[in-house]
């Protein structure tokens, strides 16, 4: 199952991503967690001193791996962030992703990947979505199953909608503080996602009182799945102190269990996944990618390819 964490900058989505991934691992679930935020803080929250090598710096290698023997893709240079898999492409199992050289192991046994921050050469000239494109390509080629978890900490606000990456997930958790600013991002995300059948659930965060919960209920309605109360244990973790899930307050531990139950209840919809992969590829091809590559990238779509099929070995 793939799950994204989104929300306003400062809402706590990176912390929630890390807590949820830790909880899944504590329950025996294999987890890959990906930092796809422009502000790369996930490694720090997970207690990793040396973050993984940025996926964005290995993009050509990732493309070479994924294109495999697909005759519709003559070279890595012909691939863009939305290029869909087809017959001959290298499809990935969850194990392939978890054991990839692009991932490192955190102190708690999670496998961590990161898009990477801007480099010196990027400043003033590069778009961050070129780095996030590596994550989109990996998810496009991933055939994952029940009980296998990919957790992605997305970039803040509605910036996720600048690519088709927001449709690559079985569920999106939106982290919202009980403020007008927090719920405004929820409304923006809800409205943008409405036409794409993107399952969305809201996690209230930094809740101090019943009035905070009442406010969230009044603003997001039934989309409010659960909430995290203000936590001294989480604050200590964010300050660099030793942390264990056992330190969490019981109500907050219960909230993590609710998140997993809701995620596990989602149905894997490979038909939607394939349809939207191809839709966003065509959009990008017409908008900029055909001109950049000098090719008609609509030809990369393989009408006989079945999404969710058996990965290559």
mmCIF file with all atom_site columns, N, CA, C and O in Angstrom, residues 98-123:
data_model
loop_
_atom_site.group_PDB
_atom_site.id
_atom_site.type_symbol
_atom_site.label_atom_id
_atom_site.label_alt_id
_atom_site.label_comp_id
_atom_site.label_asym_id
_atom_site.label_entity_id
_atom_site.label_seq_id
_atom_site.pdbx_PDB_ins_code
_atom_site.Cartn_x
_atom_site.Cartn_y
_atom_site.Cartn_z
_atom_site.occupancy
_atom_site.B_iso_or_equiv
_atom_site.pdbx_formal_charge
_atom_site.auth_seq_id
_atom_site.auth_comp_id
_atom_site.auth_asym_id
_atom_site.auth_atom_id
_atom_site.pdbx_PDB_model_num
ATOM 1   N N  . UNK A 1 98  ? 12.818 -2.013 -1.445  1.00 0.00 ? 98  UNK A N  1
ATOM 2   C CA . UNK A 1 98  ? 13.362 -2.005 -0.089  1.00 0.00 ? 98  UNK A CA 1
ATOM 3   C C  . UNK A 1 98  ? 14.848 -2.331 -0.063  1.00 0.00 ? 98  UNK A C  1
ATOM 4   O O  . UNK A 1 98  ? 15.583 -1.836 0.799   1.00 0.00 ? 98  UNK A O  1
ATOM 5   N N  . UNK A 1 99  ? 15.297 -3.159 -0.989  1.00 0.00 ? 99  UNK A N  1
ATOM 6   C CA . UNK A 1 99  ? 16.710 -3.554 -1.004  1.00 0.00 ? 99  UNK A CA 1
ATOM 7   C C  . UNK A 1 99  ? 17.534 -2.737 -1.983  1.00 0.00 ? 99  UNK A C  1
ATOM 8   O O  . UNK A 1 99  ? 18.718 -3.018 -2.189  1.00 0.00 ? 99  UNK A O  1
ATOM 9   N N  . UNK A 1 100 ? 16.952 -1.716 -2.544  1.00 0.00 ? 100 UNK A N  1
ATOM 10  C CA . UNK A 1 100 ? 17.634 -0.887 -3.533  1.00 0.00 ? 100 UNK A CA 1
ATOM 11  C C  . UNK A 1 100 ? 18.861 -0.207 -2.940  1.00 0.00 ? 100 UNK A C  1
ATOM 12  O O  . UNK A 1 100 ? 18.897 0.152  -1.760  1.00 0.00 ? 100 UNK A O  1
ATOM 13  N N  . UNK A 1 101 ? 19.867 -0.006 -3.770  1.00 0.00 ? 101 UNK A N  1
ATOM 14  C CA . UNK A 1 101 ? 21.059 0.723  -3.345  1.00 0.00 ? 101 UNK A CA 1
ATOM 15  C C  . UNK A 1 101 ? 20.761 2.187  -3.068  1.00 0.00 ? 101 UNK A C  1
ATOM 16  O O  . UNK A 1 101 ? 21.578 2.899  -2.470  1.00 0.00 ? 101 UNK A O  1
ATOM 17  N N  . UNK A 1 102 ? 19.593 2.662  -3.478  1.00 0.00 ? 102 UNK A N  1
ATOM 18  C CA . UNK A 1 102 ? 19.214 4.052  -3.252  1.00 0.00 ? 102 UNK A CA 1
ATOM 19  C C  . UNK A 1 102 ? 18.633 4.264  -1.859  1.00 0.00 ? 102 UNK A C  1
ATOM 20  O O  . UNK A 1 102 ? 18.296 5.396  -1.504  1.00 0.00 ? 102 UNK A O  1
ATOM 21  N N  . UNK A 1 103 ? 18.480 3.191  -1.073  1.00 0.00 ? 103 UNK A N  1
ATOM 22  C CA . UNK A 1 103 ? 17.875 3.293  0.263   1.00 0.00 ? 103 UNK A CA 1
ATOM 23  C C  . UNK A 1 103 ? 18.902 2.966  1.336   1.00 0.00 ? 103 UNK A C  1
ATOM 24  O O  . UNK A 1 103 ? 19.856 2.213  1.108   1.00 0.00 ? 103 UNK A O  1
ATOM 25  N N  . UNK A 1 104 ? 18.707 3.548  2.514   1.00 0.00 ? 104 UNK A N  1
ATOM 26  C CA . UNK A 1 104 ? 19.514 3.208  3.681   1.00 0.00 ? 104 UNK A CA 1
ATOM 27  C C  . UNK A 1 104 ? 18.577 2.746  4.794   1.00 0.00 ? 104 UNK A C  1
ATOM 28  O O  . UNK A 1 104 ? 17.365 2.974  4.745   1.00 0.00 ? 104 UNK A O  1
ATOM 29  N N  . UNK A 1 105 ? 19.151 2.112  5.806   1.00 0.00 ? 105 UNK A N  1
ATOM 30  C CA . UNK A 1 105 ? 18.364 1.600  6.919   1.00 0.00 ? 105 UNK A CA 1
ATOM 31  C C  . UNK A 1 105 ? 18.457 2.544  8.108   1.00 0.00 ? 105 UNK A C  1
ATOM 32  O O  . UNK A 1 105 ? 19.546 2.960  8.501   1.00 0.00 ? 105 UNK A O  1
ATOM 33  N N  . UNK A 1 106 ? 17.303 2.897  8.677   1.00 0.00 ? 106 UNK A N  1
ATOM 34  C CA . UNK A 1 106 ? 17.262 3.765  9.849   1.00 0.00 ? 106 UNK A CA 1
ATOM 35  C C  . UNK A 1 106 ? 17.523 2.941  11.109  1.00 0.00 ? 106 UNK A C  1
ATOM 36  O O  . UNK A 1 106 ? 17.484 1.706  11.069  1.00 0.00 ? 106 UNK A O  1
ATOM 37  N N  . UNK A 1 107 ? 17.779 3.594  12.238  1.00 0.00 ? 107 UNK A N  1
ATOM 38  C CA . UNK A 1 107 ? 18.024 2.837  13.475  1.00 0.00 ? 107 UNK A CA 1
ATOM 39  C C  . UNK A 1 107 ? 16.893 1.897  13.854  1.00 0.00 ? 107 UNK A C  1
ATOM 40  O O  . UNK A 1 107 ? 17.116 0.917  14.572  1.00 0.00 ? 107 UNK A O  1
ATOM 41  N N  . UNK A 1 108 ? 15.666 2.166  13.384  1.00 0.00 ? 108 UNK A N  1
ATOM 42  C CA . UNK A 1 108 ? 14.531 1.310  13.726  1.00 0.00 ? 108 UNK A CA 1
ATOM 43  C C  . UNK A 1 108 ? 14.167 0.331  12.621  1.00 0.00 ? 108 UNK A C  1
ATOM 44  O O  . UNK A 1 108 ? 13.120 -0.302 12.663  1.00 0.00 ? 108 UNK A O  1
ATOM 45  N N  . UNK A 1 109 ? 15.037 0.212  11.609  1.00 0.00 ? 109 UNK A N  1
ATOM 46  C CA . UNK A 1 109 ? 14.841 -0.806 10.590  1.00 0.00 ? 109 UNK A CA 1
ATOM 47  C C  . UNK A 1 109 ? 14.024 -0.386 9.393   1.00 0.00 ? 109 UNK A C  1
ATOM 48  O O  . UNK A 1 109 ? 13.719 -1.223 8.536   1.00 0.00 ? 109 UNK A O  1
ATOM 49  N N  . UNK A 1 110 ? 13.629 0.890  9.308   1.00 0.00 ? 110 UNK A N  1
ATOM 50  C CA . UNK A 1 110 ? 12.950 1.369  8.110   1.00 0.00 ? 110 UNK A CA 1
ATOM 51  C C  . UNK A 1 110 ? 13.955 1.531  6.987   1.00 0.00 ? 110 UNK A C  1
ATOM 52  O O  . UNK A 1 110 ? 15.143 1.767  7.216   1.00 0.00 ? 110 UNK A O  1
ATOM 53  N N  . UNK A 1 111 ? 13.481 1.436  5.762   1.00 0.00 ? 111 UNK A N  1
ATOM 54  C CA . UNK A 1 111 ? 14.323 1.741  4.605   1.00 0.00 ? 111 UNK A CA 1
ATOM 55  C C  . UNK A 1 111 ? 13.943 3.132  4.112   1.00 0.00 ? 111 UNK A C  1
ATOM 56  O O  . UNK A 1 111 ? 12.786 3.406  3.805   1.00 0.00 ? 111 UNK A O  1
ATOM 57  N N  . UNK A 1 112 ? 14.926 4.011  4.060   1.00 0.00 ? 112 UNK A N  1
ATOM 58  C CA . UNK A 1 112 ? 14.701 5.423  3.776   1.00 0.00 ? 112 UNK A CA 1
ATOM 59  C C  . UNK A 1 112 ? 15.312 5.810  2.439   1.00 0.00 ? 112 UNK A C  1
ATOM 60  O O  . UNK A 1 112 ? 16.473 5.515  2.157   1.00 0.00 ? 112 UNK A O  1
ATOM 61  N N  . UNK A 1 113 ? 14.498 6.491  1.605   1.00 0.00 ? 113 UNK A N  1
ATOM 62  C CA . UNK A 1 113 ? 14.955 7.100  0.371   1.00 0.00 ? 113 UNK A CA 1
ATOM 63  C C  . UNK A 1 113 ? 14.680 8.597  0.434   1.00 0.00 ? 113 UNK A C  1
ATOM 64  O O  . UNK A 1 113 ? 13.806 9.046  1.192   1.00 0.00 ? 113 UNK A O  1
ATOM 65  N N  . UNK A 1 114 ? 15.394 9.375  -0.375  1.00 0.00 ? 114 UNK A N  1
ATOM 66  C CA . UNK A 1 114 ? 15.186 10.818 -0.375  1.00 0.00 ? 114 UNK A CA 1
ATOM 67  C C  . UNK A 1 114 ? 15.434 11.385 -1.762  1.00 0.00 ? 114 UNK A C  1
ATOM 68  O O  . UNK A 1 114 ? 16.367 10.970 -2.454  1.00 0.00 ? 114 UNK A O  1
ATOM 69  N N  . UNK A 1 115 ? 14.574 12.318 -2.160  1.00 0.00 ? 115 UNK A N  1
ATOM 70  C CA . UNK A 1 115 ? 14.785 12.974 -3.453  1.00 0.00 ? 115 UNK A CA 1
ATOM 71  C C  . UNK A 1 115 ? 16.030 13.834 -3.428  1.00 0.00 ? 115 UNK A C  1
ATOM 72  O O  . UNK A 1 115 ? 16.699 14.007 -4.439  1.00 0.00 ? 115 UNK A O  1
ATOM 73  N N  . UNK A 1 116 ? 16.315 14.413 -2.265  1.00 0.00 ? 116 UNK A N  1
ATOM 74  C CA . UNK A 1 116 ? 17.462 15.295 -2.138  1.00 0.00 ? 116 UNK A CA 1
ATOM 75  C C  . UNK A 1 116 ? 17.068 16.752 -2.261  1.00 0.00 ? 116 UNK A C  1
ATOM 76  O O  . UNK A 1 116 ? 16.070 17.093 -2.888  1.00 0.00 ? 116 UNK A O  1
ATOM 77  N N  . UNK A 1 117 ? 17.867 17.639 -1.672  1.00 0.00 ? 117 UNK A N  1
ATOM 78  C CA . UNK A 1 117 ? 17.600 19.073 -1.748  1.00 0.00 ? 117 UNK A CA 1
ATOM 79  C C  . UNK A 1 117 ? 18.164 19.653 -3.038  1.00 0.00 ? 117 UNK A C  1
ATOM 80  O O  . UNK A 1 117 ? 18.757 18.940 -3.858  1.00 0.00 ? 117 UNK A O  1
ATOM 81  N N  . UNK A 1 118 ? 18.003 20.947 -3.219  1.00 0.00 ? 118 UNK A N  1
ATOM 82  C CA . UNK A 1 118 ? 18.651 21.622 -4.324  1.00 0.00 ? 118 UNK A CA 1
ATOM 83  C C  . UNK A 1 118 ? 20.172 21.558 -4.149  1.00 0.00 ? 118 UNK A C  1
ATOM 84  O O  . UNK A 1 118 ? 20.686 21.670 -3.039  1.00 0.00 ? 118 UNK A O  1
ATOM 85  N N  . UNK A 1 119 ? 20.886 21.352 -5.252  1.00 0.00 ? 119 UNK A N  1
ATOM 86  C CA . UNK A 1 119 ? 22.333 21.448 -5.240  1.00 0.00 ? 119 UNK A CA 1
ATOM 87  C C  . UNK A 1 119 ? 22.746 22.864 -5.627  1.00 0.00 ? 119 UNK A C  1
ATOM 88  O O  . UNK A 1 119 ? 21.921 23.684 -6.041  1.00 0.00 ? 119 UNK A O  1
ATOM 89  N N  . UNK A 1 120 ? 24.022 23.132 -5.510  1.00 0.00 ? 120 UNK A N  1
ATOM 90  C CA . UNK A 1 120 ? 24.527 24.460 -5.881  1.00 0.00 ? 120 UNK A CA 1
ATOM 91  C C  . UNK A 1 120 ? 24.198 24.792 -7.327  1.00 0.00 ? 120 UNK A C  1
ATOM 92  O O  . UNK A 1 120 ? 23.836 25.927 -7.660  1.00 0.00 ? 120 UNK A O  1
ATOM 93  N N  . UNK A 1 121 ? 24.286 23.783 -8.203  1.00 0.00 ? 121 UNK A N  1
ATOM 94  C CA . UNK A 1 121 ? 24.030 24.017 -9.631  1.00 0.00 ? 121 UNK A CA 1
ATOM 95  C C  . UNK A 1 121 ? 22.547 24.244 -9.931  1.00 0.00 ? 121 UNK A C  1
ATOM 96  O O  . UNK A 1 121 ? 22.202 24.771 -10.984 1.00 0.00 ? 121 UNK A O  1
ATOM 97  N N  . UNK A 1 122 ? 21.672 23.806 -9.000  1.00 0.00 ? 122 UNK A N  1
ATOM 98  C CA . UNK A 1 122 ? 20.231 23.937 -9.227  1.00 0.00 ? 122 UNK A CA 1
ATOM 99  C C  . UNK A 1 122 ? 19.709 25.337 -8.930  1.00 0.00 ? 122 UNK A C  1
ATOM 100 O O  . UNK A 1 122 ? 18.673 25.740 -9.459  1.00 0.00 ? 122 UNK A O  1
ATOM 101 N N  . UNK A 1 123 ? 20.411 26.066 -8.072  1.00 0.00 ? 123 UNK A N  1
ATOM 102 C CA . UNK A 1 123 ? 19.865 27.306 -7.541  1.00 0.00 ? 123 UNK A CA 1
ATOM 103 C C  . UNK A 1 123 ? 19.586 28.306 -8.651  1.00 0.00 ? 123 UNK A C  1
ATOM 104 O O  . UNK A 1 123 ? 20.460 28.642 -9.447  1.00 0.00 ? 123 UNK A O  1
#
